[in-house]
Amino acid sequence: MTENTQTPSSPHSELPTAYTPADVEGKLYERWVERGYFTADPASEKPPYTIVIPPPNVTGSLHLGHAFQHTLMDALTRRKRMQGYESLWLPGMDHAGIATQNKVEQQLAEEGKSRHDLGREAFVERVWQWKEEYGGKILGQMRRLGDGVDWSRERFTMDEGLSKAVQTIFKKLYDDGLIYRAERIINWCPRCLTAISDIEVEYQEDAGELVSIQYGEGEDTLVVATTRAETMLGDTAIAVHPDDERYKHLVGKLIKLPLTDRSIPVVADTHVDPEFGTGCVKVTPAHDPNDFAIGQRHNLPNMTIMDERGVITVHGPFLGLDRYEARSAVVGALREQGRIVAEKRPYLHSVGHCSRCSTTVEPRLSLQWWVKVETLAKNAGDAVRDGRVAIHPVEMEKRYFDWVDNLNDWCISRQLWWGHRIPIWYGPAGEVVCVGPDDEAPTGEGWTQDTDVLDTWFSSGLWPFSTLGWPEKTPDLEKFYSTDVLLTGHDIIFFWVARMMMFGLYAMDGQAPFKTIALTGLVRDERGKKMSKSAGNVVDPLDWMDKYGSDAVRFTLAKGANPGTDVPIGEDWVQASSKFANKIWNATRFALMNGATIEGELPPAEQLSATDRWILSRLNKTIAQVDAYYEDFQFSKLSEALYHFAWDEVFDWYVELSKTTFFAGGEQAKVSARVLGEVLDVMLRLLHPVVPFVTETLWTTLTGRESLVIADWPKDSGFRDDAAEAEIGSIQTLTKEVRRFRKEQGLDDKQKVPARLDLTGTVLAAHEAAIRQVLRLQPEGESFSATATLPVAGATVALDLSGTIDVDAERKRLTKDLGAAEKEKQQAEAKLGNEAFLAKAPDNVVDKIKGRLAKAEADIARIQAQLAALPAA
């Protein structure tokens, strides 16, 4: 869609005196959607620009992390659309297997039922009903934020097309020998009754107990320490380091396992650290990943001692006990036998918990489906190494390589009912058949489908191409794949990013799913602390949107977005951004009242004042600067650049310096009104991707055109005027110096003061009226008496302060301040002149005193100058 140049009746015929976001945002967003501005056309001849949204969970609602990343993605796609790209930002949601199943199970529990009461088919139907009624709350909240997504392409990881993609790639991987079934140690949640991925495990410091247990008898004894005493019932060996002289005589021997009628071998394994503890490790292959690896190397049996709910299934006295009850009972029984040689309580250690229900995760040997990742992970690493995919910031490459270069096979099966069911059928004679989307499933007596579903990350790993129609060769896939940017948090680089890279390269014949991986930090509170419910510092961005408007929230988040680093945010900062939006509003109202316009050609440079040429030079430099920052994903820097250009240069300087021209009227006022219109037009375009609502309202009023969403992105014309910049720089220098002096004298910036200006022979001479306007300097008058004279920028400013300050009181105050500064100087000099002190004091203490001396000397010089500038008594 090209920029609409017609001038329909503006939806905002005049601007209210104050900006009220709630009156603007909702209506504007719906207008954008209705007019199809965000709908991408695969038949367009424009170059494509594609971002697929990291799909939020169907159970989720908008939190600050979403608002942060969505703001940045929206800014990228809005700018590219304005630059003439066929810009597609594709939305959708993830079915979130465990989280969604838990929601519905909680509903059923309130009705006194379980999913087993309904049966699988009815339960899945119930989940779909829940999804339709309660799911997708976040999609409406995305509209509040202003997300310019193509709603016509909204996808869900369980919709028909994506389900076909899942079945297709599963079968392809299976047929290629990259999917297999095996018994391995996995993370198991005894509450959710399923394997869970590493990303669904949250680690925290728990207060447990560390007990040291004596194994064996007589001289053949060993001591091991454990925080999970109950697992000793499943020990099948004790391991020591092969070079540990203390235990070499025991390697190969059988040692009596306490509380049981079994004996277990002592094995030598390099995994054991001889310097840690006693140098002995109990080996429970069925309940610990490291122990499982040791067991594989030494051909040890795997003895499972707990069921899926964490209940003990072996050894009479403990049979039927919960794992925690068993832990206490086992320690008690060992204590009675005198085998507890040391105990430590509380013992703080890192323990994994299920992120969905907070239950302590149990490592468990289980028969699961796995993806063989060796070649897939290598390809994912090679795509970055050979430059097909760029990681930004580049420092994050190391973390990426550390992960993909050492990736273990991926457990993809989950013991849930909600999700993509594994397309494997088992026959009555042990047959195993993988069924693709176009295959007929086996029928007949004895044939059953695998009961597990796939890990949620399996389907979301296909997201960049399944959402565009794969495995079909659709126009969308042809036009918009590979996507341009994946913008996501650095915390899921290991899980989601790596999965998409592996699957995208595999399914799309080596064509990576995105050209750039732009990694962001995490949003934290204003003190830099992680937001959590327990800490009480979680913020609902919708509350801030209600209070300050969506633009204020967006601008605050963008200003904090340094690549790869965490983003602190507090309400004060959002309030400041709200003031910025109001400043833009009020300044534009002033401009419109003074005839600012975009009509007609911009006058040539020779017809422009130095002030006009200065702002146009700064405008073009700002365009170039903002473009460079966008290409480098420097959202914080581009936001700061726009903030300072708008507030400092346009509003505080150009508008103020131009007021005398506007008030005088005439041809020069018309020229400056055209320049001001040009500056506002371009400034609002530059700001629009980050703060779309207020800019749209102001721009359509200023220009009478249809929408900023489809306006052209500004281009640097190359206009530069260093002489004008130096000239206005002199005005700024003079103004700042006079303001500083006035402040030191206790005068408000707006207080009018009689002044004589000697600007002869300087570039300032042509700007006397503007300087007086900005500094609130009155003409001299007949009774003028120069009580203070300031030489600055080659000019002289004489001020008459006789009627504005109490000279005697000011002299007393300054004299008192001078005495304090001189005393501070004497004390610092005395310390620095003390050789004994200098010989003992640390360097940082000496440096601090030197700093105090320098400050005292500067204060003395400043105060003496102020006293000299006061009128004579």
PDB file of N, CA and C in Angstrom, residues 723-763:
ATOM      1  N   ALA A 723      27.463  25.987   9.493  1.00  0.00           N
ATOM      2  CA  ALA A 723      27.555  27.390   9.911  1.00  0.00           C
ATOM      3  C   ALA A 723      26.326  27.783  10.727  1.00  0.00           C
ATOM      4  N   ALA A 724      25.139  27.369  10.258  1.00  0.00           N
ATOM      5  CA  ALA A 724      23.909  27.673  11.004  1.00  0.00           C
ATOM      6  C   ALA A 724      23.910  26.964  12.355  1.00  0.00           C
ATOM      7  N   GLU A 725      24.423  25.747  12.377  1.00  0.00           N
ATOM      8  CA  GLU A 725      24.480  25.025  13.649  1.00  0.00           C
ATOM      9  C   GLU A 725      25.421  25.731  14.625  1.00  0.00           C
ATOM     10  N   ALA A 726      26.545  26.247  14.121  1.00  0.00           N
ATOM     11  CA  ALA A 726      27.472  26.979  14.982  1.00  0.00           C
ATOM     12  C   ALA A 726      26.841  28.281  15.474  1.00  0.00           C
ATOM     13  N   GLU A 727      26.091  28.944  14.568  1.00  0.00           N
ATOM     14  CA  GLU A 727      25.440  30.207  14.925  1.00  0.00           C
ATOM     15  C   GLU A 727      24.416  30.000  16.035  1.00  0.00           C
ATOM     16  N   ILE A 728      23.555  29.017  15.872  1.00  0.00           N
ATOM     17  CA  ILE A 728      22.549  28.743  16.905  1.00  0.00           C
ATOM     18  C   ILE A 728      23.228  28.192  18.154  1.00  0.00           C
ATOM     19  N   GLY A 729      24.344  27.493  17.961  1.00  0.00           N
ATOM     20  CA  GLY A 729      25.102  27.013  19.112  1.00  0.00           C
ATOM     21  C   GLY A 729      25.588  28.158  19.979  1.00  0.00           C
ATOM     22  N   SER A 730      25.969  29.292  19.339  1.00  0.00           N
ATOM     23  CA  SER A 730      26.389  30.466  20.099  1.00  0.00           C
ATOM     24  C   SER A 730      25.223  31.023  20.921  1.00  0.00           C
ATOM     25  N   ILE A 731      24.035  31.052  20.327  1.00  0.00           N
ATOM     26  CA  ILE A 731      22.847  31.505  21.072  1.00  0.00           C
ATOM     27  C   ILE A 731      22.603  30.587  22.263  1.00  0.00           C
ATOM     28  N   GLN A 732      22.727  29.305  22.042  1.00  0.00           N
ATOM     29  CA  GLN A 732      22.498  28.351  23.121  1.00  0.00           C
ATOM     30  C   GLN A 732      23.517  28.527  24.240  1.00  0.00           C
ATOM     31  N   THR A 733      24.776  28.752  23.859  1.00  0.00           N
ATOM     32  CA  THR A 733      25.822  28.967  24.865  1.00  0.00           C
ATOM     33  C   THR A 733      25.517  30.202  25.704  1.00  0.00           C
ATOM     34  N   LEU A 734      25.191  31.307  25.027  1.00  0.00           N
ATOM     35  CA  LEU A 734      24.866  32.544  25.749  1.00  0.00           C
ATOM     36  C   LEU A 734      23.655  32.335  26.655  1.00  0.00           C
ATOM     37  N   THR A 735      22.646  31.701  26.104  1.00  0.00           N
ATOM     38  CA  THR A 735      21.401  31.508  26.864  1.00  0.00           C
ATOM     39  C   THR A 735      21.654  30.655  28.116  1.00  0.00           C
ATOM     40  N   LYS A 736      22.397  29.579  27.954  1.00  0.00           N
ATOM     41  CA  LYS A 736      22.663  28.700  29.095  1.00  0.00           C
ATOM     42  C   LYS A 736      23.464  29.421  30.182  1.00  0.00           C
ATOM     43  N   GLU A 737      24.431  30.232  29.747  1.00  0.00           N
ATOM     44  CA  GLU A 737      25.255  30.951  30.723  1.00  0.00           C
ATOM     45  C   GLU A 737      24.425  31.969  31.502  1.00  0.00           C
ATOM     46  N   VAL A 738      23.571  32.713  30.802  1.00  0.00           N
ATOM     47  CA  VAL A 738      22.729  33.705  31.477  1.00  0.00           C
ATOM     48  C   VAL A 738      21.738  33.004  32.412  1.00  0.00           C
ATOM     49  N   ARG A 739      21.162  31.911  31.934  1.00  0.00           N
ATOM     50  CA  ARG A 739      20.227  31.170  32.796  1.00  0.00           C
ATOM     51  C   ARG A 739      20.930  30.635  34.038  1.00  0.00           C
ATOM     52  N   ARG A 740      22.177  30.145  33.849  1.00  0.00           N
ATOM     53  CA  ARG A 740      22.913  29.637  35.005  1.00  0.00           C
ATOM     54  C   ARG A 740      23.128  30.742  36.033  1.00  0.00           C
ATOM     55  N   PHE A 741      23.532  31.933  35.534  1.00  0.00           N
ATOM     56  CA  PHE A 741      23.752  33.058  36.438  1.00  0.00           C
ATOM     57  C   PHE A 741      22.457  33.449  37.153  1.00  0.00           C
ATOM     58  N   ARG A 742      21.380  33.536  36.403  1.00  0.00           N
ATOM     59  CA  ARG A 742      20.092  33.899  37.011  1.00  0.00           C
ATOM     60  C   ARG A 742      19.710  32.907  38.099  1.00  0.00           C
ATOM     61  N   LYS A 743      19.934  31.625  37.817  1.00  0.00           N
ATOM     62  CA  LYS A 743      19.598  30.596  38.814  1.00  0.00           C
ATOM     63  C   LYS A 743      20.431  30.784  40.073  1.00  0.00           C
ATOM     64  N   GLU A 744      21.717  31.083  39.880  1.00  0.00           N
ATOM     65  CA  GLU A 744      22.590  31.290  41.036  1.00  0.00           C
ATOM     66  C   GLU A 744      22.138  32.492  41.865  1.00  0.00           C
ATOM     67  N   GLN A 745      21.508  33.454  41.200  1.00  0.00           N
ATOM     68  CA  GLN A 745      20.999  34.627  41.910  1.00  0.00           C
ATOM     69  C   GLN A 745      19.595  34.406  42.475  1.00  0.00           C
ATOM     70  N   GLY A 746      19.084  33.207  42.288  1.00  0.00           N
ATOM     71  CA  GLY A 746      17.761  32.893  42.821  1.00  0.00           C
ATOM     72  C   GLY A 746      16.618  33.395  41.977  1.00  0.00           C
ATOM     73  N   LEU A 747      16.881  33.696  40.707  1.00  0.00           N
ATOM     74  CA  LEU A 747      15.834  34.211  39.822  1.00  0.00           C
ATOM     75  C   LEU A 747      15.221  33.086  39.001  1.00  0.00           C
ATOM     76  N   ASP A 748      13.925  33.122  38.858  1.00  0.00           N
ATOM     77  CA  ASP A 748      13.222  32.163  38.013  1.00  0.00           C
ATOM     78  C   ASP A 748      13.481  32.474  36.545  1.00  0.00           C
ATOM     79  N   ASP A 749      13.519  31.428  35.689  1.00  0.00           N
ATOM     80  CA  ASP A 749      13.762  31.627  34.253  1.00  0.00           C
ATOM     81  C   ASP A 749      12.737  32.562  33.624  1.00  0.00           C
ATOM     82  N   LYS A 750      11.506  32.556  34.156  1.00  0.00           N
ATOM     83  CA  LYS A 750      10.438  33.341  33.541  1.00  0.00           C
ATOM     84  C   LYS A 750      10.377  34.776  34.062  1.00  0.00           C
ATOM     85  N   GLN A 751      11.179  35.076  35.097  1.00  0.00           N
ATOM     86  CA  GLN A 751      11.171  36.435  35.659  1.00  0.00           C
ATOM     87  C   GLN A 751      11.851  37.410  34.698  1.00  0.00           C
ATOM     88  N   LYS A 752      11.175  38.497  34.391  1.00  0.00           N
ATOM     89  CA  LYS A 752      11.725  39.460  33.442  1.00  0.00           C
ATOM     90  C   LYS A 752      12.759  40.346  34.122  1.00  0.00           C
ATOM     91  N   VAL A 753      13.857  40.578  33.405  1.00  0.00           N
ATOM     92  CA  VAL A 753      14.972  41.360  33.942  1.00  0.00           C
ATOM     93  C   VAL A 753      15.414  42.368  32.876  1.00  0.00           C
ATOM     94  N   PRO A 754      15.598  43.632  33.223  1.00  0.00           N
ATOM     95  CA  PRO A 754      16.140  44.612  32.267  1.00  0.00           C
ATOM     96  C   PRO A 754      17.578  44.229  31.890  1.00  0.00           C
ATOM     97  N   ALA A 755      17.914  44.383  30.614  1.00  0.00           N
ATOM     98  CA  ALA A 755      19.254  43.990  30.169  1.00  0.00           C
ATOM     99  C   ALA A 755      19.702  44.836  28.991  1.00  0.00           C
ATOM    100  N   ARG A 756      21.053  45.034  28.925  1.00  0.00           N
ATOM    101  CA  ARG A 756      21.673  45.661  27.770  1.00  0.00           C
ATOM    102  C   ARG A 756      22.512  44.595  27.084  1.00  0.00           C
ATOM    103  N   LEU A 757      22.289  44.402  25.780  1.00  0.00           N
ATOM    104  CA  LEU A 757      23.016  43.395  25.023  1.00  0.00           C
ATOM    105  C   LEU A 757      23.985  44.066  24.069  1.00  0.00           C
ATOM    106  N   ASP A 758      25.257  43.725  24.195  1.00  0.00           N
ATOM    107  CA  ASP A 758      26.248  44.203  23.235  1.00  0.00           C
ATOM    108  C   ASP A 758      26.669  42.995  22.396  1.00  0.00           C
ATOM    109  N   LEU A 759      26.062  42.872  21.208  1.00  0.00           N
ATOM    110  CA  LEU A 759      26.295  41.722  20.334  1.00  0.00           C
ATOM    111  C   LEU A 759      27.080  42.106  19.089  1.00  0.00           C
ATOM    112  N   THR A 760      27.602  43.297  19.096  1.00  0.00           N
ATOM    113  CA  THR A 760      28.285  43.826  17.913  1.00  0.00           C
ATOM    114  C   THR A 760      29.454  42.928  17.501  1.00  0.00           C
ATOM    115  N   GLY A 761      29.510  42.647  16.193  1.00  0.00           N
ATOM    116  CA  GLY A 761      30.623  41.871  15.657  1.00  0.00           C
ATOM    117  C   GLY A 761      30.498  40.372  15.860  1.00  0.00           C
ATOM    118  N   THR A 762      29.347  39.917  16.346  1.00  0.00           N
ATOM    119  CA  THR A 762      29.134  38.471  16.546  1.00  0.00           C
ATOM    120  C   THR A 762      27.964  38.003  15.692  1.00  0.00           C
ATOM    121  N   VAL A 763      27.859  36.697  15.516  1.00  0.00           N
ATOM    122  CA  VAL A 763      26.726  36.130  14.773  1.00  0.00           C
ATOM    123  C   VAL A 763      25.433  36.290  15.554  1.00  0.00           C
TER     124      VAL A 763
END
